[in-house]
XYZ file of C-alpha atoms in Angstrom:
741
model
C 34.370 -73.500 -7.376
C 34.985 -70.402 -8.882
C 38.641 -70.462 -10.373
C 40.332 -66.961 -10.804
C 42.809 -65.087 -12.621
C 44.782 -61.747 -12.127
C 47.793 -61.627 -14.282
C 50.897 -59.132 -13.256
C 51.517 -55.639 -15.554
C 53.116 -57.476 -18.638
C 54.916 -54.352 -20.764
C 55.708 -54.042 -24.109
C 58.780 -51.501 -24.845
C 56.356 -50.056 -27.975
C 54.173 -47.274 -28.914
C 50.335 -47.697 -28.159
C 49.561 -47.272 -32.256
C 52.654 -50.522 -32.844
C 50.923 -52.400 -30.270
C 47.526 -52.214 -31.580
C 48.268 -52.844 -34.939
C 50.578 -56.275 -34.081
C 47.230 -56.926 -32.078
C 44.510 -56.751 -34.805
C 46.890 -58.842 -37.095
C 45.813 -61.934 -35.223
C 42.173 -61.392 -36.458
C 40.714 -63.271 -38.491
C 42.553 -66.507 -36.854
C 45.809 -66.848 -35.792
C 48.245 -69.680 -37.251
C 49.996 -69.313 -33.720
C 47.133 -70.210 -31.733
C 46.110 -73.266 -33.046
C 42.789 -73.694 -31.204
C 41.560 -70.386 -32.497
C 40.509 -71.673 -35.983
C 38.008 -68.403 -36.812
C 36.134 -65.428 -35.916
C 33.305 -63.527 -37.533
C 32.229 -59.599 -36.607
C 28.827 -59.067 -35.573
C 28.644 -55.599 -34.285
C 31.193 -52.571 -35.250
C 30.668 -48.982 -34.350
C 33.110 -46.333 -35.464
C 33.107 -42.656 -34.444
C 32.621 -39.781 -36.357
C 36.167 -38.338 -35.737
C 37.049 -42.037 -35.983
C 38.728 -41.661 -32.134
C 36.301 -44.480 -30.691
C 36.152 -48.273 -32.628
C 34.914 -51.088 -31.037
C 34.227 -54.179 -32.666
C 32.101 -57.239 -31.546
C 33.575 -61.096 -32.729
C 31.950 -64.456 -32.882
C 35.064 -66.293 -32.144
C 35.884 -69.917 -33.054
C 37.669 -72.396 -30.615
C 38.670 -76.227 -31.805
C 39.133 -76.820 -27.463
C 41.955 -80.156 -26.982
C 39.276 -82.056 -25.010
C 38.906 -85.637 -25.384
C 36.926 -87.232 -28.554
C 34.656 -88.842 -25.595
C 34.053 -85.495 -24.048
C 33.419 -83.556 -27.643
C 30.836 -86.279 -28.676
C 29.076 -86.741 -25.073
C 28.870 -82.908 -25.242
C 27.476 -83.149 -28.940
C 30.293 -80.463 -30.476
C 32.986 -80.135 -32.118
C 33.987 -76.109 -31.275
C 32.617 -74.028 -29.061
C 32.110 -70.181 -29.404
C 33.158 -67.012 -27.869
C 32.104 -63.704 -27.640
C 34.658 -60.561 -27.688
C 34.106 -56.893 -27.649
C 37.452 -54.307 -28.459
C 36.239 -51.373 -27.404
C 39.294 -48.654 -28.921
C 39.586 -45.062 -27.856
C 42.505 -43.755 -29.935
C 41.980 -40.209 -28.024
C 43.108 -42.177 -24.633
C 45.045 -44.568 -26.185
C 43.325 -47.641 -24.265
C 42.035 -51.228 -25.569
C 39.250 -52.850 -23.642
C 38.430 -56.289 -24.535
C 35.713 -58.414 -23.041
C 35.068 -62.323 -23.293
C 32.552 -64.502 -23.019
C 31.470 -67.335 -23.557
C 28.332 -68.768 -25.951
C 28.669 -72.120 -25.524
C 27.413 -74.007 -22.844
C 26.599 -70.808 -21.090
C 24.415 -71.829 -18.424
C 26.217 -74.859 -17.408
C 29.462 -72.677 -17.669
C 29.995 -68.636 -17.078
C 33.669 -67.731 -18.376
C 34.404 -64.123 -18.149
C 37.698 -62.208 -19.511
C 39.061 -58.766 -19.415
C 41.576 -57.301 -20.961
C 43.618 -53.784 -20.904
C 45.701 -52.246 -23.206
C 47.288 -48.910 -21.618
C 50.149 -46.212 -22.203
C 53.112 -46.800 -19.813
C 52.872 -44.480 -16.989
C 56.184 -43.385 -16.587
C 57.141 -43.585 -20.705
C 55.008 -42.534 -23.702
C 56.811 -44.793 -25.760
C 55.914 -47.913 -24.025
C 52.646 -50.504 -23.474
C 50.917 -51.536 -20.625
C 49.095 -54.541 -20.322
C 46.780 -56.582 -18.064
C 44.082 -59.219 -17.792
C 41.459 -61.046 -15.455
C 39.407 -63.615 -15.662
C 37.234 -66.433 -13.966
C 36.005 -69.605 -14.936
C 32.745 -71.403 -12.909
C 31.737 -74.707 -13.808
C 28.289 -75.279 -12.550
C 27.682 -78.688 -14.214
C 28.744 -80.701 -17.030
C 26.801 -84.520 -17.459
C 29.352 -85.467 -14.726
C 32.603 -84.638 -16.217
C 32.916 -80.505 -13.808
C 36.484 -81.686 -12.832
C 37.979 -83.173 -16.020
C 36.502 -79.868 -17.629
C 38.015 -77.577 -15.245
C 41.395 -78.727 -15.273
C 41.265 -78.916 -19.050
C 39.845 -75.435 -19.218
C 42.611 -74.057 -17.153
C 45.674 -75.804 -18.450
C 44.609 -74.658 -21.785
C 44.172 -71.014 -20.905
C 47.796 -71.189 -18.516
C 48.913 -72.151 -22.037
C 47.421 -69.708 -24.391
C 48.699 -67.094 -21.156
C 52.390 -67.837 -21.399
C 52.076 -67.496 -25.518
C 50.624 -63.621 -25.544
C 53.602 -61.541 -25.523
C 55.092 -63.842 -27.631
C 52.614 -63.679 -30.461
C 53.009 -59.742 -29.972
C 56.489 -59.698 -30.279
C 56.406 -61.965 -33.615
C 53.791 -59.917 -35.375
C 56.075 -56.668 -34.018
C 59.111 -58.438 -36.113
C 56.730 -59.275 -38.866
C 56.004 -55.569 -38.909
C 59.666 -54.647 -38.603
C 60.780 -56.508 -41.169
C 57.953 -55.088 -43.715
C 59.751 -52.028 -42.850
C 56.552 -50.727 -40.175
C 58.836 -49.290 -37.093
C 56.626 -46.243 -36.370
C 52.943 -45.242 -36.298
C 52.005 -41.527 -35.592
C 49.210 -40.818 -33.011
C 45.895 -39.985 -33.198
C 44.615 -36.779 -33.713
C 41.527 -35.443 -34.991
C 40.763 -33.443 -37.980
C 41.256 -29.942 -38.830
C 37.181 -29.060 -39.360
C 36.776 -31.378 -35.776
C 38.855 -28.884 -33.847
C 36.604 -26.505 -34.033
C 34.061 -27.920 -32.882
C 36.425 -29.710 -30.303
C 33.992 -28.834 -27.034
C 30.741 -30.726 -28.587
C 32.527 -33.917 -29.760
C 34.579 -34.323 -26.787
C 31.378 -34.200 -24.649
C 29.640 -35.885 -27.163
C 32.550 -39.114 -27.431
C 32.843 -38.996 -23.429
C 29.153 -40.837 -23.020
C 29.330 -43.006 -26.062
C 29.197 -46.791 -26.139
C 32.628 -47.219 -26.178
C 33.019 -45.235 -22.818
C 31.005 -47.572 -20.998
C 33.077 -51.155 -21.275
C 32.238 -52.368 -18.504
C 29.102 -53.620 -18.557
C 29.499 -57.145 -20.000
C 32.174 -58.186 -17.481
C 34.597 -60.255 -19.766
C 38.183 -59.870 -21.312
C 40.420 -60.808 -23.995
C 38.942 -63.201 -25.300
C 40.051 -66.380 -27.046
C 39.764 -64.636 -29.872
C 42.834 -62.715 -28.932
C 45.076 -65.066 -27.793
C 43.578 -66.939 -24.450
C 41.661 -70.510 -23.945
C 39.409 -70.037 -21.421
C 38.984 -66.740 -20.479
C 38.354 -65.639 -16.919
C 36.928 -62.119 -15.042
C 33.788 -61.064 -12.641
C 34.889 -58.034 -12.517
C 37.442 -56.481 -14.010
C 37.311 -53.511 -13.868
C 37.855 -53.471 -10.091
C 40.717 -55.605 -10.859
C 42.693 -53.664 -12.772
C 41.351 -49.858 -10.906
C 44.724 -49.421 -9.088
C 47.188 -47.267 -9.553
C 50.650 -48.041 -11.182
C 52.480 -48.376 -7.818
C 50.254 -51.407 -6.230
C 50.962 -53.165 -9.281
C 53.212 -56.017 -9.736
C 55.399 -55.802 -13.702
C 55.915 -59.090 -14.977
C 59.841 -58.341 -15.777
C 60.276 -57.790 -12.105
C 58.542 -60.872 -10.744
C 60.719 -62.891 -13.112
C 64.303 -60.813 -11.955
C 63.421 -60.555 -7.854
C 60.516 -63.364 -7.427
C 61.710 -65.911 -9.663
C 60.348 -67.705 -12.952
C 56.277 -68.242 -11.570
C 53.290 -70.163 -13.479
C 50.702 -67.396 -14.957
C 48.528 -69.159 -11.999
C 50.836 -68.798 -8.894
C 51.840 -64.892 -10.323
C 48.024 -64.146 -10.227
C 47.840 -65.700 -6.625
C 50.746 -63.270 -5.586
C 48.580 -60.747 -7.399
C 45.630 -61.232 -5.490
C 46.547 -61.645 -2.447
C 48.978 -59.116 -2.808
C 45.611 -56.590 -3.830
C 43.435 -58.141 -1.249
C 46.244 -56.860 2.164
C 46.410 -53.486 0.079
C 42.662 -53.193 0.883
C 42.233 -54.908 4.293
C 45.164 -53.987 5.706
C 45.984 -50.669 7.266
C 49.780 -51.417 8.572
C 52.728 -52.277 7.341
C 52.333 -54.351 4.299
C 55.078 -57.138 3.790
C 57.393 -57.642 0.844
C 56.360 -59.576 -2.328
C 59.049 -62.016 -1.289
C 57.041 -62.384 1.916
C 53.791 -62.792 0.664
C 55.358 -66.090 -1.586
C 56.946 -67.711 1.031
C 53.036 -67.783 2.300
C 51.735 -69.411 -1.220
C 54.326 -71.802 -1.726
C 54.103 -73.277 1.834
C 50.414 -73.856 1.180
C 50.364 -74.221 -2.388
C 49.636 -71.555 -3.827
C 45.969 -72.256 -2.250
C 44.846 -68.457 -1.531
C 42.768 -69.192 1.328
C 44.746 -71.282 3.360
C 47.680 -69.159 2.186
C 45.818 -65.514 4.031
C 45.029 -67.273 6.875
C 48.502 -68.283 8.034
C 49.931 -64.972 6.293
C 47.410 -63.191 8.837
C 48.241 -64.812 11.864
C 51.936 -64.302 11.370
C 51.144 -60.182 10.652
C 49.199 -59.970 13.390
C 51.946 -61.993 15.634
C 54.145 -59.560 14.382
C 52.718 -56.304 14.998
C 52.142 -57.664 18.220
C 55.793 -58.268 19.188
C 57.185 -55.415 16.803
C 59.279 -58.166 15.398
C 59.653 -55.653 12.869
C 61.636 -53.343 14.938
C 63.735 -56.856 16.675
C 67.158 -55.947 14.664
C 67.098 -52.431 15.791
C 66.149 -53.132 19.600
C 67.671 -57.055 20.435
C 70.687 -56.594 22.132
C 71.749 -59.944 23.143
C 73.043 -60.804 26.573
C 76.787 -61.510 26.614
C 75.674 -65.240 27.466
C 75.176 -65.412 23.767
C 78.060 -63.901 22.371
C 79.703 -66.176 24.663
C 78.703 -69.803 24.360
C 75.942 -69.763 21.831
C 77.881 -71.395 18.880
C 76.283 -70.371 15.785
C 76.861 -67.407 13.391
C 76.434 -66.156 9.509
C 79.470 -67.446 7.459
C 79.731 -66.206 3.674
C 77.055 -68.224 1.269
C 76.604 -71.562 -0.547
C 77.336 -72.152 -4.532
C 73.293 -71.160 -5.270
C 73.977 -67.528 -3.423
C 72.104 -68.492 -0.320
C 73.132 -66.586 3.061
C 74.919 -69.679 4.818
C 74.179 -69.842 8.371
C 76.380 -72.404 10.581
C 75.123 -74.239 14.004
C 77.404 -76.026 16.117
C 75.353 -77.594 17.699
C 76.763 -80.315 18.972
C 79.144 -77.821 21.061
C 76.346 -76.059 22.673
C 75.081 -76.532 26.032
C 71.701 -76.321 25.539
C 70.911 -76.870 29.101
C 73.174 -73.996 30.281
C 71.728 -71.371 28.022
C 68.539 -72.298 29.001
C 69.257 -72.009 32.743
C 70.712 -68.576 32.159
C 68.369 -67.044 29.623
C 65.213 -68.474 29.335
C 63.088 -70.109 26.742
C 61.885 -66.379 25.751
C 65.270 -65.018 25.201
C 66.694 -67.944 23.220
C 63.376 -67.411 21.217
C 64.392 -63.459 20.786
C 67.555 -65.198 19.598
C 66.645 -67.002 16.867
C 64.078 -64.974 15.461
C 66.513 -62.089 15.114
C 69.164 -64.898 13.111
C 65.459 -65.344 10.761
C 65.428 -61.495 10.376
C 68.942 -60.946 9.447
C 68.427 -63.886 7.000
C 65.390 -62.014 5.332
C 67.292 -59.013 4.974
C 70.624 -61.086 3.428
C 68.887 -62.978 0.951
C 67.384 -59.607 -0.069
C 70.888 -58.160 -0.030
C 71.813 -61.245 -1.726
C 69.338 -61.070 -4.414
C 70.258 -57.611 -5.690
C 73.977 -58.679 -5.348
C 73.781 -62.063 -7.572
C 70.781 -60.727 -9.753
C 68.494 -63.245 -9.350
C 66.387 -64.178 -6.539
C 67.585 -65.647 -3.358
C 64.389 -65.868 -1.170
C 65.742 -68.612 1.648
C 69.376 -69.785 3.182
C 71.096 -72.405 4.074
C 71.832 -73.988 7.123
C 74.658 -76.489 8.305
C 74.068 -77.570 11.806
C 77.708 -79.389 13.289
C 76.693 -82.542 15.506
C 80.222 -83.365 16.877
C 79.868 -83.131 20.223
C 75.602 -84.108 20.797
C 75.239 -86.468 23.383
C 71.973 -87.652 25.882
C 72.552 -84.381 28.056
C 71.168 -82.067 25.001
C 68.782 -84.432 25.124
C 67.623 -82.739 28.438
C 63.850 -82.327 28.321
C 63.684 -79.008 28.921
C 66.161 -77.891 26.365
C 64.160 -80.205 24.134
C 60.951 -78.807 24.607
C 62.522 -75.310 24.505
C 63.538 -76.486 20.845
C 60.185 -77.445 20.032
C 58.269 -74.373 20.762
C 61.311 -72.579 18.609
C 60.465 -74.870 15.741
C 56.784 -74.520 16.280
C 57.316 -70.293 16.353
C 59.687 -70.447 13.210
C 57.687 -73.034 11.250
C 54.503 -70.393 11.649
C 56.136 -67.092 10.679
C 59.231 -68.277 8.508
C 58.111 -70.538 5.826
C 59.691 -71.586 3.077
C 63.354 -69.013 3.911
C 65.105 -72.832 4.278
C 66.565 -73.367 1.168
C 68.794 -76.520 2.867
C 69.467 -78.065 5.675
C 73.252 -79.568 6.119
C 73.548 -81.833 9.079
C 77.023 -83.579 9.201
C 78.932 -85.783 12.073
C 75.628 -87.187 13.063
C 76.585 -89.357 16.319
C 74.748 -92.666 16.938
C 72.244 -90.241 19.097
C 71.087 -88.283 16.872
C 67.818 -90.634 15.240
C 66.752 -90.695 19.084
C 66.542 -86.139 18.393
C 65.069 -86.538 15.406
C 62.207 -88.979 16.349
C 61.046 -86.057 18.934
C 61.583 -83.198 16.673
C 60.499 -84.270 12.933
C 57.113 -84.246 13.731
C 57.057 -80.560 14.730
C 58.180 -79.989 11.135
C 56.724 -79.813 7.637
C 56.924 -82.245 5.170
C 58.332 -79.786 2.899
C 61.107 -78.491 5.688
C 62.112 -82.530 5.833
C 62.233 -82.806 1.983
C 65.623 -80.051 2.600
C 67.108 -82.153 5.113
C 70.847 -83.895 3.760
C 72.013 -86.042 6.848
C 75.408 -87.265 6.895
C 76.744 -89.825 9.477
C 80.669 -89.708 10.757
C 82.979 -87.903 8.045
C 80.624 -88.520 4.692
C 80.632 -85.133 4.020
C 83.647 -85.036 2.877
C 83.189 -87.234 -0.341
C 81.269 -86.979 -3.341
C 78.017 -85.977 -2.648
C 79.112 -84.137 0.024
C 79.795 -80.323 1.260
C 81.790 -79.771 -1.449
C 78.854 -80.117 -3.541
C 76.677 -76.848 -1.790
C 79.633 -74.753 -0.786
C 82.927 -73.901 -2.190
C 86.077 -75.109 -1.078
C 87.131 -71.669 -0.118
C 84.303 -70.766 2.236
C 84.014 -74.233 3.940
C 85.029 -73.804 8.163
C 88.177 -75.019 9.317
C 86.660 -76.848 12.045
C 85.458 -79.217 9.025
C 88.937 -79.469 7.704
C 88.429 -76.615 5.119
C 90.662 -73.627 4.469
C 88.579 -70.554 6.151
C 88.149 -69.363 9.517
C 84.961 -69.891 10.971
C 84.336 -67.283 13.787
C 81.302 -69.110 14.842
C 81.941 -68.994 18.533
C 83.061 -72.564 20.042
C 80.593 -73.170 22.837
C 81.012 -74.658 25.543
C 79.499 -75.324 28.987
C 77.458 -72.320 30.452
C 79.289 -71.645 34.028
C 76.620 -72.400 36.660
C 77.226 -69.143 38.214
C 75.272 -67.482 35.803
C 71.976 -69.630 36.297
C 68.865 -67.755 37.152
C 66.114 -68.621 39.727
C 62.729 -70.114 38.028
C 61.005 -66.809 39.290
C 64.056 -64.816 38.023
C 63.345 -66.630 34.443
C 59.646 -65.763 34.989
C 59.957 -61.988 35.578
C 61.959 -61.750 32.253
C 59.738 -64.056 30.326
C 56.331 -61.384 31.447
C 59.016 -58.837 30.346
C 59.762 -59.987 27.006
C 55.947 -60.990 26.759
C 54.812 -57.315 27.473
C 57.400 -55.091 25.402
C 55.343 -54.530 22.862
C 53.829 -51.553 21.114
C 50.645 -52.475 23.609
C 49.760 -50.717 27.137
C 47.573 -52.355 29.466
C 45.524 -50.913 31.719
C 42.197 -51.643 34.511
C 38.994 -49.999 34.077
C 36.930 -49.944 37.031
C 33.214 -49.012 38.378
C 33.272 -45.289 38.433
C 37.063 -45.109 37.519
C 37.461 -45.237 33.748
C 41.098 -45.118 32.409
C 41.723 -42.058 29.899
C 44.851 -41.163 28.142
C 45.421 -37.833 26.075
C 46.707 -36.754 22.980
C 47.944 -33.176 22.027
C 47.094 -32.539 18.331
C 49.146 -29.246 16.771
C 47.963 -29.217 13.209
C 44.535 -29.897 12.338
C 43.253 -32.182 9.921
C 45.897 -35.085 11.934
C 44.965 -38.825 12.175
C 44.120 -40.309 15.511
C 44.463 -44.206 14.719
C 43.821 -46.933 17.915
C 43.686 -50.524 18.024
C 42.350 -51.956 21.471
C 41.300 -55.386 23.048
C 38.923 -55.814 25.922
C 40.033 -59.297 27.612
C 38.037 -58.480 30.159
C 34.337 -57.166 31.102
C 32.089 -54.378 29.145
C 33.953 -51.367 28.405
C 32.745 -48.191 26.521
C 34.608 -45.902 24.355
C 34.858 -42.343 24.220
C 36.817 -39.472 22.530
C 36.741 -36.330 23.964
C 38.534 -32.527 22.814
C 39.136 -29.850 24.781
C 41.521 -26.580 24.845
C 42.919 -27.180 28.290
C 44.915 -29.801 29.319
C 43.967 -31.866 31.703
C 46.725 -32.546 34.910
C 47.033 -35.687 35.692
C 46.420 -36.835 38.976
C 48.888 -37.483 41.870
C 47.221 -40.767 43.229
C 47.405 -44.398 43.047
C 43.950 -45.376 42.084
C 44.155 -49.012 41.956
C 45.756 -48.330 45.448
C 42.165 -46.599 46.195
C 40.402 -50.029 45.014
C 42.586 -52.204 47.602
C 43.738 -53.673 44.408
C 47.753 -54.031 43.054
C 49.030 -55.105 39.826
C 52.855 -54.639 38.998
C 51.445 -54.394 34.527
C 48.533 -52.797 34.554
C 47.198 -48.693 35.184
C 44.687 -46.701 35.808
C 44.639 -42.441 34.635
C 41.631 -40.222 34.943
C 42.220 -37.154 33.094
C 38.788 -35.074 33.039
C 38.279 -33.814 36.081
C 35.343 -33.862 38.494
C 34.571 -30.262 38.333
C 34.941 -29.913 34.386
C 31.282 -29.898 32.839
C 30.622 -31.950 29.362
C 30.213 -28.739 26.470
C 31.682 -26.130 28.403
C 35.008 -27.860 29.143
C 35.145 -30.060 26.706
C 33.521 -31.747 24.123
C 31.982 -35.399 22.885
C 33.528 -35.645 19.471
C 32.708 -39.548 18.241
C 29.201 -41.276 19.449
C 30.365 -43.877 21.943
C 31.072 -47.376 21.047
C 29.619 -50.502 23.540
C 32.488 -53.375 22.962
C 31.704 -56.110 25.064
C 33.343 -59.334 26.514
C 33.337 -62.564 23.830
C 30.649 -60.944 21.040
C 34.058 -60.732 18.767
C 37.007 -63.890 17.925
C 38.319 -66.185 19.951
C 41.891 -64.658 21.252
C 45.232 -66.323 19.771
C 47.220 -68.610 21.371
C 50.040 -65.797 21.806
C 47.632 -63.146 23.123
C 45.890 -65.897 25.858
C 49.611 -66.674 26.558
C 50.319 -63.186 27.892
C 47.237 -62.619 29.538
C 47.957 -65.606 31.427
C 51.508 -63.950 32.501
C 49.925 -61.117 33.137
C 47.023 -62.634 35.654
C 48.263 -65.631 36.493
C 44.872 -66.887 35.587
C 44.480 -70.511 34.969
C 41.676 -70.712 32.105
C 40.642 -73.023 29.291
C 39.545 -70.517 27.203
C 38.919 -66.790 26.814
C 36.571 -64.577 24.918
C 38.141 -61.091 23.568
C 36.264 -57.968 21.966
C 38.725 -56.265 20.135
C 38.384 -52.388 18.273
C 40.315 -50.517 15.761
C 39.407 -47.772 14.174
C 40.970 -43.452 13.406
C 39.516 -40.264 14.208
C 40.336 -37.667 11.809
C 40.905 -34.291 13.997
C 39.416 -30.788 13.580
C 40.616 -28.823 15.649
C 44.214 -28.656 17.555
C 44.240 -28.716 20.997
C 43.554 -32.077 23.292
C 41.895 -35.138 22.795
C 40.891 -37.741 25.404
C 40.402 -40.967 24.663
C 38.032 -42.704 27.372
C 37.980 -45.927 28.185
C 34.815 -46.465 30.496
C 33.032 -49.502 32.895
C 29.741 -50.832 30.835
C 27.191 -51.706 33.552
C 24.553 -53.933 32.784
C 21.060 -52.195 32.053
C 17.899 -53.372 34.733
C 15.295 -55.164 33.372
C 12.684 -52.613 32.173
C 9.810 -55.102 32.615
C 10.850 -56.676 35.913
C 12.390 -55.970 39.303
C 13.797 -59.382 39.279
C 17.523 -59.505 37.366
C 18.118 -61.480 34.402
C 19.878 -64.709 34.465
C 21.971 -63.423 31.425
C 22.593 -60.252 34.018
C 23.333 -62.401 36.943
C 25.652 -64.667 34.572
C 27.854 -61.513 33.352
C 28.215 -59.774 36.849
C 29.757 -63.015 37.545
C 32.125 -63.145 34.382
C 33.330 -59.074 35.273
C 34.482 -60.382 38.865
C 34.836 -56.945 41.076
C 33.723 -54.762 38.693
C 36.912 -54.409 36.402
C 38.067 -54.648 33.110
C 41.045 -54.864 31.584
C 42.067 -53.210 27.743
C 45.162 -53.564 25.786
C 45.537 -50.622 23.552
C 48.039 -49.073 20.812
C 47.386 -45.802 19.214
C 49.176 -43.296 16.951
C 48.963 -40.036 15.433
C 49.836 -39.553 11.424
C 49.181 -36.802 9.052
C 46.282 -37.348 6.831
C 47.949 -37.291 3.605
C 49.835 -40.367 4.654
C 46.603 -42.143 6.174
C 46.577 -45.624 4.225
C 43.254 -46.363 6.088
C 39.583 -45.569 5.355
C 38.365 -42.548 7.340
C 35.956 -44.303 8.914
C 33.185 -43.818 11.880
C 33.964 -45.340 15.594
C 31.141 -47.822 14.439
C 32.608 -49.132 11.120
C 35.563 -49.419 12.451
C 34.195 -52.152 15.321
C 36.284 -54.531 14.588
C 38.703 -57.829 15.200
C 41.913 -56.618 16.843
C 42.586 -55.624 13.706
C 41.467 -56.324 10.717
C 43.959 -59.090 9.729
C 42.618 -61.298 12.856
C 39.002 -60.657 11.900
C 39.278 -61.528 8.158
C 40.915 -65.018 9.174
C 37.001 -65.822 11.062
C 34.307 -67.523 10.307
C 31.451 -65.902 8.855
C 29.448 -67.125 11.972
C 31.122 -64.886 14.105
C 28.871 -62.310 15.963
C 28.156 -58.438 15.274
C 31.099 -57.034 16.178
C 33.683 -59.255 14.025
C 31.258 -58.941 10.494
C 30.503 -55.506 10.620
C 34.741 -55.814 9.631
C 33.295 -55.896 6.540
C 31.421 -52.767 6.058
């Protein structure tokens, strides 16, 4: 497996010229890097005007490896080739390095770059990327990989210290300023010719070896298979090392690399809202910084957030009065570490009454709003306390817990809430203090603990009786001044005391089911039915040309053809019930036809994109959440269901009315036989009553604000969104494979 590294942007508050002078002092050897024992210049090039200077060195490294391994390999030292390309005119230094020793068994590439800070000409930025691929090494591949990564990361940490050491040395010598390069007077007259010549000089074509800041500079095993791409994004897309330390905490070099690479992947593939760095970091921590596993659960969570509009939950969710009166939980100051503190008096809550009065979905929505508020408070406390705070503390008081809390539907609702929170809010719980645990608690813990992540369980502190009042108890984690009054403290806690929910507020199962459907379908997506001879159409009015129409739709049932038309005339919505005409009723689906049958294609309206055919089952397997939604909407009983997804955009050329159409796709007749094929018969059975179902979402944005690529319909045929498609296997069929285009 190829190991990769990508650094954050490290900023030196010194001029580029001073940094270059300090950097050159590391050659031919550097006592601050014990493993770097020497270097020899192999090739050197200096342009006529002195602006471009290219030096190629052979660097000798004494790798700290077991003596037995060195004896088996038959070497005491390893050698790297390092190429430094300095452009004084552009004020850039590109460093490439690759291994010469064992190059047929181990492939190491590194690429580094010093540039001027985009916002301050007197500051210098540094970045590096690297890759390590051990193909074979006498059966010691795993050992060599560990040694290489250990030494590389340790040398990364020293990098900035070494430059600052030589800067201080220069300052002690009285060197505090070096002039910028300027062309000689003679060359000023030949500026057009010389500039043209040097713009294509070998030094400008640096990324041909694809390596990096070799170990001659300060790094052990370097690495970077495609460095120019890794460092080609704009400054706004990059993370600064000081920013990481201030807002995200102390991360190891490899942890920083994982964060940057996952963030960069999202920027390149995700067209929607990019999650905050703190949120990305939580998913990485939840999977021990395994990028593939972290990316999978993050993509699933982002799809879930988009489908259920979780980003807007705090502004749209209005808790029912029952929750205000009987839900015994709320935020209460913060703990000694600055984490927001949430107090839950679970023993005082009537879980059965809340479930009977509200249903699972309302309780789930309320818990999600609590988690969203927790994220907001963490960000707020980070700014208040001046240090990274990414989780909160939860204090659970079990005084009053008894067998009525083990009511089966209540436990079922609790387990579902835990499952959703674990999947979408990992590493948000910093500490859980469980106080006054009664004898019945072990029973509840046995039921609940298997659904809680092992890392989360390690954060639980459980106190029976009044043990929390002694040493090692509550006072160790919460300031005395904010301990709630009901726990013997002096601080008035405004959290509701809970109590029994009056049975008059209970709702019938039918009412709760209807409420569950409403909550599940309150998404940005709309549902529509498509019938044979009755397409579903929506109209979008465009005032400014060059706007961008984006869409994201799911074909939940049947095969459809997707078209986009343009018309200068405003279509009229027909006043008829299209579903009723077919003898079909549905409380949640609709069918609207806008194109008048008297209109002629090419005269009254025109096609602006080639038709796109989406067939049921040719893309990814539906997610559990979407499957549940379909089951609720259709009251189906299915073991599995395939859904075809599409996402794309169209840049409008003219103002007017754009009609998006989903049309029933009929199976073509067999050309060589009058008898129907088996596949056709099976397909016709799947599409009962010639009906298709579509869930869609559209948005109009200005071309300047559009983040995605201006792709055609064909290239946009994807899986629900690029997020879900990215988590599917490469064996998925045509539509999911086209996401990578």
